GROMACS .gro file of C-alpha atoms in nm:
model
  318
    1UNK     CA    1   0.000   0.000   0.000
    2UNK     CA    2   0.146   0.333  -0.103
    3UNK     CA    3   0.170   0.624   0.126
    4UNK     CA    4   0.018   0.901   0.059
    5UNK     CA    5   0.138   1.271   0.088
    6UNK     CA    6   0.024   1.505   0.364
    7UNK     CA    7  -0.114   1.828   0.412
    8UNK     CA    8  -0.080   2.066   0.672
    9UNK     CA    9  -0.421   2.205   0.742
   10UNK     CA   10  -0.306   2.504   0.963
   11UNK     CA   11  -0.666   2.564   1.182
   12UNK     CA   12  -0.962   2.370   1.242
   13UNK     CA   13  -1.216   2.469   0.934
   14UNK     CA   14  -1.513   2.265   0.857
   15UNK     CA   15  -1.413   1.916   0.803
   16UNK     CA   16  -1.730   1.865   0.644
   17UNK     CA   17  -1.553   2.000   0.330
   18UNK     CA   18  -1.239   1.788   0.386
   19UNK     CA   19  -1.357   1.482   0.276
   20UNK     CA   20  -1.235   1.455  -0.109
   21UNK     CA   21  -0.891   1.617   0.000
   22UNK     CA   22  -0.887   1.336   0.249
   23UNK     CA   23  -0.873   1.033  -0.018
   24UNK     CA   24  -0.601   1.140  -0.175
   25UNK     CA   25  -0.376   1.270   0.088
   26UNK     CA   26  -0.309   1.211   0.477
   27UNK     CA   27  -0.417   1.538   0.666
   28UNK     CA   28  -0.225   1.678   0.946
   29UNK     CA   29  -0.498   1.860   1.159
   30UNK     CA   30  -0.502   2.066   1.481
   31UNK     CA   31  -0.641   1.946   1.797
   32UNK     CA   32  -0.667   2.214   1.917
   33UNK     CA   33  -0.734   2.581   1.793
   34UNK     CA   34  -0.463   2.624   1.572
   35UNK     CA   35  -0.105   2.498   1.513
   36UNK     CA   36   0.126   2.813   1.629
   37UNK     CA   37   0.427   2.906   1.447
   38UNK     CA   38   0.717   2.664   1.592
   39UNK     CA   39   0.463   2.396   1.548
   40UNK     CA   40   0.379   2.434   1.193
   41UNK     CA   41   0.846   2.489   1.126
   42UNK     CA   42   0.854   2.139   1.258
   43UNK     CA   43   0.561   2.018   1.057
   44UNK     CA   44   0.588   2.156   0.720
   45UNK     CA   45   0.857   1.975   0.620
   46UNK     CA   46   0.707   1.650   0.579
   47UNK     CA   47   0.369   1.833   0.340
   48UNK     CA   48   0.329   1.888   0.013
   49UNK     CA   49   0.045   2.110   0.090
   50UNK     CA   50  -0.058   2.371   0.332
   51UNK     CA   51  -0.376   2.463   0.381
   52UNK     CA   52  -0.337   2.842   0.560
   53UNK     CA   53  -0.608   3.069   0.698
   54UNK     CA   54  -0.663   3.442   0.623
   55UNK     CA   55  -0.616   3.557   0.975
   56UNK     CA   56  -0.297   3.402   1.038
   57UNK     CA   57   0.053   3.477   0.926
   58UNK     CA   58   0.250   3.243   0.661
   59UNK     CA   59   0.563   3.361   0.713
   60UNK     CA   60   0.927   3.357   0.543
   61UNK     CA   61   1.069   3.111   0.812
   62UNK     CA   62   0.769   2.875   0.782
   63UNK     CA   63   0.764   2.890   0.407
   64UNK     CA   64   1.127   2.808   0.395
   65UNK     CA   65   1.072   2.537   0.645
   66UNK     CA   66   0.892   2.389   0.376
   67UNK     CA   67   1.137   2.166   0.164
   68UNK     CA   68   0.872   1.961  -0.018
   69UNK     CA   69   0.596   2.227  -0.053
   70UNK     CA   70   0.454   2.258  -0.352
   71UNK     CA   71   0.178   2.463  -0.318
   72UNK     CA   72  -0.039   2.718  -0.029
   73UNK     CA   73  -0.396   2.731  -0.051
   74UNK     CA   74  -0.557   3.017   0.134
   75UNK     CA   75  -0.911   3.023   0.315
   76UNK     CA   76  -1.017   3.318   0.258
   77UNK     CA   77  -0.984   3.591  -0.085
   78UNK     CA   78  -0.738   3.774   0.079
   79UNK     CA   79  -0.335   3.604   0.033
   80UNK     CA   80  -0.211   3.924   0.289
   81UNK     CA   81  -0.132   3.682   0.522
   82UNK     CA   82   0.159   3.502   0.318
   83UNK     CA   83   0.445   3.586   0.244
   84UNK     CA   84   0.457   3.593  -0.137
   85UNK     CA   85   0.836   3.677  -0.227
   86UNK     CA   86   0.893   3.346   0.014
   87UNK     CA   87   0.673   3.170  -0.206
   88UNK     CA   88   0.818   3.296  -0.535
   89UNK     CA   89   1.187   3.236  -0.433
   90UNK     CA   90   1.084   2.895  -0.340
   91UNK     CA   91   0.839   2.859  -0.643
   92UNK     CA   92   0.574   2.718  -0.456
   93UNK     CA   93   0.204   2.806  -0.636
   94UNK     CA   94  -0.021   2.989  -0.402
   95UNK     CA   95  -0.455   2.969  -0.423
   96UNK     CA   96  -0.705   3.155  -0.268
   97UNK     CA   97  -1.083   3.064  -0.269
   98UNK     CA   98  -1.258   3.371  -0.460
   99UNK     CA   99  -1.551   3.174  -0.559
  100UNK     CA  100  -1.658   3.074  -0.200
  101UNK     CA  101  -1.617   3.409  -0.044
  102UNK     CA  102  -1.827   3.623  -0.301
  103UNK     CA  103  -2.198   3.601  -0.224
  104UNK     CA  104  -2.179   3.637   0.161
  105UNK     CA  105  -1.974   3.968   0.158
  106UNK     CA  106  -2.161   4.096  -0.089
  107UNK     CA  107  -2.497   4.044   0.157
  108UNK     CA  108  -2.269   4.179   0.421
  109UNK     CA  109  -2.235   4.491   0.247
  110UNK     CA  110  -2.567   4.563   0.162
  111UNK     CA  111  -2.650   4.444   0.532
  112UNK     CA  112  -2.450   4.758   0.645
  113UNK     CA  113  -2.528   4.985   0.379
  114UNK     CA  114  -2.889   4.921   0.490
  115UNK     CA  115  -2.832   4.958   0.914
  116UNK     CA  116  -2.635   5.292   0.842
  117UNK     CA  117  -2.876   5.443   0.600
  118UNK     CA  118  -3.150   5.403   0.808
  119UNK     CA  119  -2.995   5.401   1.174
  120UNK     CA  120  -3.101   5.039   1.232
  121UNK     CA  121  -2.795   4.964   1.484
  122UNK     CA  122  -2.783   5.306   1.581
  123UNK     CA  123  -3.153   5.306   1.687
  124UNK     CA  124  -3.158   4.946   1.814
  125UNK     CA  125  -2.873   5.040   2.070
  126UNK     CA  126  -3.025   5.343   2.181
  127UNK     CA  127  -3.397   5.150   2.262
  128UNK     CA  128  -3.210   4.916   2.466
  129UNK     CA  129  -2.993   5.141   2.660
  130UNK     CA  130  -3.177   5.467   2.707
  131UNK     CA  131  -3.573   5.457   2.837
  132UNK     CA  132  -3.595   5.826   2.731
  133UNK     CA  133  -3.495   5.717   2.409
  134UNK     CA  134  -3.731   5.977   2.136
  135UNK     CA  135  -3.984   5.857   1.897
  136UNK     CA  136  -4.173   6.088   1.641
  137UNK     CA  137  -4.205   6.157   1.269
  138UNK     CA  138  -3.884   6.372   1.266
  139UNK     CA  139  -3.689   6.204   1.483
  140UNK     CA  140  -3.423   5.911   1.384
  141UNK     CA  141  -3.446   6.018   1.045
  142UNK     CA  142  -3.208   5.795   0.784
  143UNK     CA  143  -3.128   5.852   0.403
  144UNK     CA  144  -3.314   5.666   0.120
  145UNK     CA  145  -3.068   5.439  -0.121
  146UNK     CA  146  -3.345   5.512  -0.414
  147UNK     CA  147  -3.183   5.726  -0.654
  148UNK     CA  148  -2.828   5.761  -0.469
  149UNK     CA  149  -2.441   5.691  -0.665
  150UNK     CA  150  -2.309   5.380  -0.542
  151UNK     CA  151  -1.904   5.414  -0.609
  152UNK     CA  152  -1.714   5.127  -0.606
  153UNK     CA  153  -1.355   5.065  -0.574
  154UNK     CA  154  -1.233   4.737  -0.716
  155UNK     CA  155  -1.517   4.573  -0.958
  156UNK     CA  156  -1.444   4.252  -0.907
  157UNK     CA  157  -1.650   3.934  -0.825
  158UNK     CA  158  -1.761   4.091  -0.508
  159UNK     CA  159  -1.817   4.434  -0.613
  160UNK     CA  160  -2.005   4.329  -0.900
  161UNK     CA  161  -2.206   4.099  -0.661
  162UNK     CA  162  -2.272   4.419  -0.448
  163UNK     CA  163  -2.369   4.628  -0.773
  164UNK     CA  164  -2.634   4.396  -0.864
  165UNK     CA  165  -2.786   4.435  -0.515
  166UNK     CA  166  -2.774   4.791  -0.510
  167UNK     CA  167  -2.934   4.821  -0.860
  168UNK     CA  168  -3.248   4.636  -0.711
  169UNK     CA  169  -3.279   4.949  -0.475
  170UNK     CA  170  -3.267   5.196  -0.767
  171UNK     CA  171  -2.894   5.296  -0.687
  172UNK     CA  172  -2.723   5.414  -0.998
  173UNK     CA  173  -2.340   5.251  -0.973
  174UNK     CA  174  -2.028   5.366  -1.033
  175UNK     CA  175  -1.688   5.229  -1.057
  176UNK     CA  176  -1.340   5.255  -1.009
  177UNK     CA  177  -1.085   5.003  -1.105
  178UNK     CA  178  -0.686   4.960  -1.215
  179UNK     CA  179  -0.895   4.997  -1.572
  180UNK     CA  180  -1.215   5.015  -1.721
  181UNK     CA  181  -1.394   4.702  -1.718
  182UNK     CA  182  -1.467   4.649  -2.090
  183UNK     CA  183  -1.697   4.350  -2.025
  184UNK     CA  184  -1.917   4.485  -1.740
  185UNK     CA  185  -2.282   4.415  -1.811
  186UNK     CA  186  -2.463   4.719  -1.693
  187UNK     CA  187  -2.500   4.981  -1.906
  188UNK     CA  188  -2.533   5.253  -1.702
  189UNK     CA  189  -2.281   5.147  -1.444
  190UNK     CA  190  -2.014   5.425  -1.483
  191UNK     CA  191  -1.621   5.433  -1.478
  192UNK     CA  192  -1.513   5.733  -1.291
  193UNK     CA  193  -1.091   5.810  -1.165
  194UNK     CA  194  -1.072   5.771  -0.778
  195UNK     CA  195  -1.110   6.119  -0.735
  196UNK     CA  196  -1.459   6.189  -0.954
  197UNK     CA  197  -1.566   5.894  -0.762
  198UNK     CA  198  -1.508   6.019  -0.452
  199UNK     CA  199  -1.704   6.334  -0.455
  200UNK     CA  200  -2.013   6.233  -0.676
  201UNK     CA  201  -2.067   5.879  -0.497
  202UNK     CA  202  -2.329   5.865  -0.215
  203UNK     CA  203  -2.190   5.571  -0.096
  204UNK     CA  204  -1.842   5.467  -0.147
  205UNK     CA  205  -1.767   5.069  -0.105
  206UNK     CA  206  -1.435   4.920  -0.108
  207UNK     CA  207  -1.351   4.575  -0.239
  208UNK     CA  208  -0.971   4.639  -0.356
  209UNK     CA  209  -0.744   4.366  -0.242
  210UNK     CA  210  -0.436   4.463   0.008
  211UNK     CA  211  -0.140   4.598  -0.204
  212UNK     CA  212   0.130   4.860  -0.139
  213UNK     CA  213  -0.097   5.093  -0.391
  214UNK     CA  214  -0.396   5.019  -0.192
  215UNK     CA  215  -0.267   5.083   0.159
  216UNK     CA  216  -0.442   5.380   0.310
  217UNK     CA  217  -0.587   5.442  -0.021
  218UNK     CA  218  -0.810   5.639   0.136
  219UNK     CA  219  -0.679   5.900   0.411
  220UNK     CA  220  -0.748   6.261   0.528
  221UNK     CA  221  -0.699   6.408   0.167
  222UNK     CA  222  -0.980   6.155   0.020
  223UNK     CA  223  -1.212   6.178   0.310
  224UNK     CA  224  -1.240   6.591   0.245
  225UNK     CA  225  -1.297   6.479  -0.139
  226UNK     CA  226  -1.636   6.313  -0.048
  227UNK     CA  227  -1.968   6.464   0.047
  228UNK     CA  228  -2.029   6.550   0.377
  229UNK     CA  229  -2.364   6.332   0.390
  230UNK     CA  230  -2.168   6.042   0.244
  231UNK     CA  231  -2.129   5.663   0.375
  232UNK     CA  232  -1.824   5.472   0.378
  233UNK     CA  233  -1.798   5.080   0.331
  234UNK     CA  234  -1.528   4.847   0.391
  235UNK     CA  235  -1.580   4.488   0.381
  236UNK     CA  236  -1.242   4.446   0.184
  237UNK     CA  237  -0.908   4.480   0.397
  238UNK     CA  238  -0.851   4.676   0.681
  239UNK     CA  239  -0.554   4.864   0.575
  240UNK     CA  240  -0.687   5.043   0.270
  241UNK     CA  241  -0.814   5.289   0.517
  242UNK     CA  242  -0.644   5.523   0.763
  243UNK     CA  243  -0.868   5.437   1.038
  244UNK     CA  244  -0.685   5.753   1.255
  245UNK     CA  245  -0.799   5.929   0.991
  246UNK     CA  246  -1.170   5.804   0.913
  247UNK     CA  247  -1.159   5.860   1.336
  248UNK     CA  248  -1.116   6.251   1.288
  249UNK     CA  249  -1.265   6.260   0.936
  250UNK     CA  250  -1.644   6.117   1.147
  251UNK     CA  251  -1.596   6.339   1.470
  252UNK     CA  252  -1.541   6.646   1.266
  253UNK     CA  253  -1.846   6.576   1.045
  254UNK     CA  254  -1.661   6.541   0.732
  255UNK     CA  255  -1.856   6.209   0.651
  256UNK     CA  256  -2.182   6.118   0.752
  257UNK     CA  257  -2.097   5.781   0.839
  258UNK     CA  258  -1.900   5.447   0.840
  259UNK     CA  259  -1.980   5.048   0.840
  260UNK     CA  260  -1.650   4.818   0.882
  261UNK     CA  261  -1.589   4.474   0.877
  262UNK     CA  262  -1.199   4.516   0.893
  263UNK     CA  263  -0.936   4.695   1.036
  264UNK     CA  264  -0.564   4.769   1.013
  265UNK     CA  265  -0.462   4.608   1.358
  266UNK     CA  266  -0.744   4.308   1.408
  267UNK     CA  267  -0.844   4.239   1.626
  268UNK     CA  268  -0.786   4.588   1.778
  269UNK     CA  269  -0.955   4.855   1.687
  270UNK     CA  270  -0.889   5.279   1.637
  271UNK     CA  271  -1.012   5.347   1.988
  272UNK     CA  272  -1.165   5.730   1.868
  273UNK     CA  273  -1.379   5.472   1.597
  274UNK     CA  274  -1.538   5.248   1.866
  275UNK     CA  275  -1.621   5.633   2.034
  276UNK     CA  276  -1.813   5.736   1.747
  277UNK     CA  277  -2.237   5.689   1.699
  278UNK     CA  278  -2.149   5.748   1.323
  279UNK     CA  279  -1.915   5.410   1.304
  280UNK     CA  280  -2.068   5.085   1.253
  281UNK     CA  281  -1.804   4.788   1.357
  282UNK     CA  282  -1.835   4.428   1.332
  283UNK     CA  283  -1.564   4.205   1.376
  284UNK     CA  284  -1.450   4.049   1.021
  285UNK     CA  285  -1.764   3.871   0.953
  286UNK     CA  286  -1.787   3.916   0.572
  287UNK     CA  287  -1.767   3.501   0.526
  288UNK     CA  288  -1.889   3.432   0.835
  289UNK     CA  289  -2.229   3.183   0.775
  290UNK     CA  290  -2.213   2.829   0.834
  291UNK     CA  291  -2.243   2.735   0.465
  292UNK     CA  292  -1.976   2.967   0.372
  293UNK     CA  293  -1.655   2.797   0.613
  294UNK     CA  294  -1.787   2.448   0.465
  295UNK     CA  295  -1.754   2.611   0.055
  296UNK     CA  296  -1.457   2.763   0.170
  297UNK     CA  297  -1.304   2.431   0.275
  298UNK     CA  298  -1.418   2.276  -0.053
  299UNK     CA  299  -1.264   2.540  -0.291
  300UNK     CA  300  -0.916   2.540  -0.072
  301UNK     CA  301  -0.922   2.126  -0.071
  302UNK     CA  302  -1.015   2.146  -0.469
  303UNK     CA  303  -0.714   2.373  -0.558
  304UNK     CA  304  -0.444   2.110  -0.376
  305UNK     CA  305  -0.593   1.852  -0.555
  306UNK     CA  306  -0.631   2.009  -0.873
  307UNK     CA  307  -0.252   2.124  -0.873
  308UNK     CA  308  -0.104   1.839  -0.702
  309UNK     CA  309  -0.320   1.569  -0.928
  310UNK     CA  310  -0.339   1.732  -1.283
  311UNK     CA  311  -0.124   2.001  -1.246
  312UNK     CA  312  -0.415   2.279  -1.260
  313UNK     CA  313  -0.377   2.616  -1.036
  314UNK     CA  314  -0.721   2.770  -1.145
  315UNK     CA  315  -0.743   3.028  -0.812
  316UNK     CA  316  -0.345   3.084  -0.859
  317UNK     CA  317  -0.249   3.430  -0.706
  318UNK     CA  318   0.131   3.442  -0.778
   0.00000   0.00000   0.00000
């Protein structure tokens, strides 16, 4: 009986979607809930596969550990987390699972385009906290999406997911990319430059991965660009924002609001943000729904066996 390879599975996702990646290879798996980093130096030399996690670091060392690695598949969009000139130098193919991730940020998104629009959280935490909390026709007034510019930074699979949704509440999209996209479907969604973008959206979403071009992408200079009754969305990567920035940008009233689901220093948090009414947090929930983790551990199990079986890196990021 042959042996069969192993893979390093670095934290305990959903071994419901383990199963196929479990014929063909033996699976090293935590116990408990993760491996830390001198555990997965002494492990990773004996894998041909690692299967990482967004929210924790692939380092140089542990990459170089690796003498018979042949390929990283991330869980999660995001590939932050590794280190990719490692991976180059030691030409080792890295995946990340795009498909899985796409629908449930997208609803994210809309979820807290919705609750800042119209105060939901706001309201909700001021009915349970404060029994003179005020009622009446003019009171807890929110903004209509009907109408408004939805502007979009990075029009990928997610942001066109999240343009689709807006354009059921009559929001008129635009879009700002590397490029134009010369294949997007909606007619009326327009291509603006960063700037235009800034001060004619209503709403400004980000969904640009984590690059040195993207990295505070958006600081003081770009938060006095944008309408003072604007919202701000970031369900993409913490980092693209100066959050001591947005901090001063919200007290100071130079946006009307912002809804994150990452931050620059997870799991801490700007302390002025968590201070202001106008600043919706929730803590990097984007994928989070039971169905999701299990898809997730599919696509990452499919992209080792793909690549290790026929030589196929379909969600190849390097």
């Amino acid at each position: 009986m042959s042996v069969k390879n192993k893979i390093l599975i670095a934290y305990p996702i959903p071994k419901e979607g383990l199963s196929e990646l479990e014929t063909h290879f033996d699976l090293i798996y935590p116990e408990k809930e993760f491996f830390t980093k001198e555990e997965l130096i002494e492990l990773i030399p004996h894998c041909v596969g690692l299967l990482s996690i967004f929210n924790r670091e692939v380092s140089a060392d542990i990459i170089k550990a690796g003498i018979n690695l042949k390929i990283i598949s991330n869980y999660g969009v995001g590939f932050n987390n590794i280190d990719m000139n490692a991976a180059n130098e030691q030409k080792i193919i890295v995946c990340n699972t795009p498909e899985a991730v796409c629908e449930p940020t997208a609803e994210l998104c809309m979820g807290l385009l919705l609750s800042l629009s119209r105060q939901i959280s706001l309201c909700n935490y001021g009915l349970k906290t404060n029994p003179e909390f005020e009622w009446g026709v003019m009171k807890n007034l929110g903004s209509t999406l009907r109408g408004k510019t939805l502007g979009i930074v990075g029009m990928g699979n997610i942001g066109k997911s999240v343009a689709e949704k807006a354009m059921v509440f009559g929001m008129n999209i635009a879009y700002h990319n590397r490029k134009p996209i010369s294949e997007i479907k909606w007619k009326d969604a327009v291509y603006m430059n960063l700037p235009d973008l800034l001060e004619k959206s209503d709403v400004i979403s980000l969904h640009c991965p984590l690059t040195p071009e993207t990295h505070h992408l958006l600081s003081k200079k770009e938060f006095l660009k944008m309408k003072k009754t604007a919202f701000l969305i970031n369900t993409s990567r913490g980092a693209v924002i100066n959050e001591a920035d947005l901090a001063i940008a919200l007290e100071q009233g130079e946006i009307a609001g912002a809804a994150l689901d990452v931050f620059e220093n997870e799991p801490i948090i700007h302390p002025k943000l968590l201070k202001q009414k106008t600043a919706l947090a929730v803590p990097h929930i984007g994928t989070a729904t039971i169905e999701t983790r299990i898809e997730m551990s599919r696509e990452a199990s499919q992209n080792i066996i793909e690549y290790l079986k026929n030589g196929i890196a379909k969600n190849r990021v390097n």
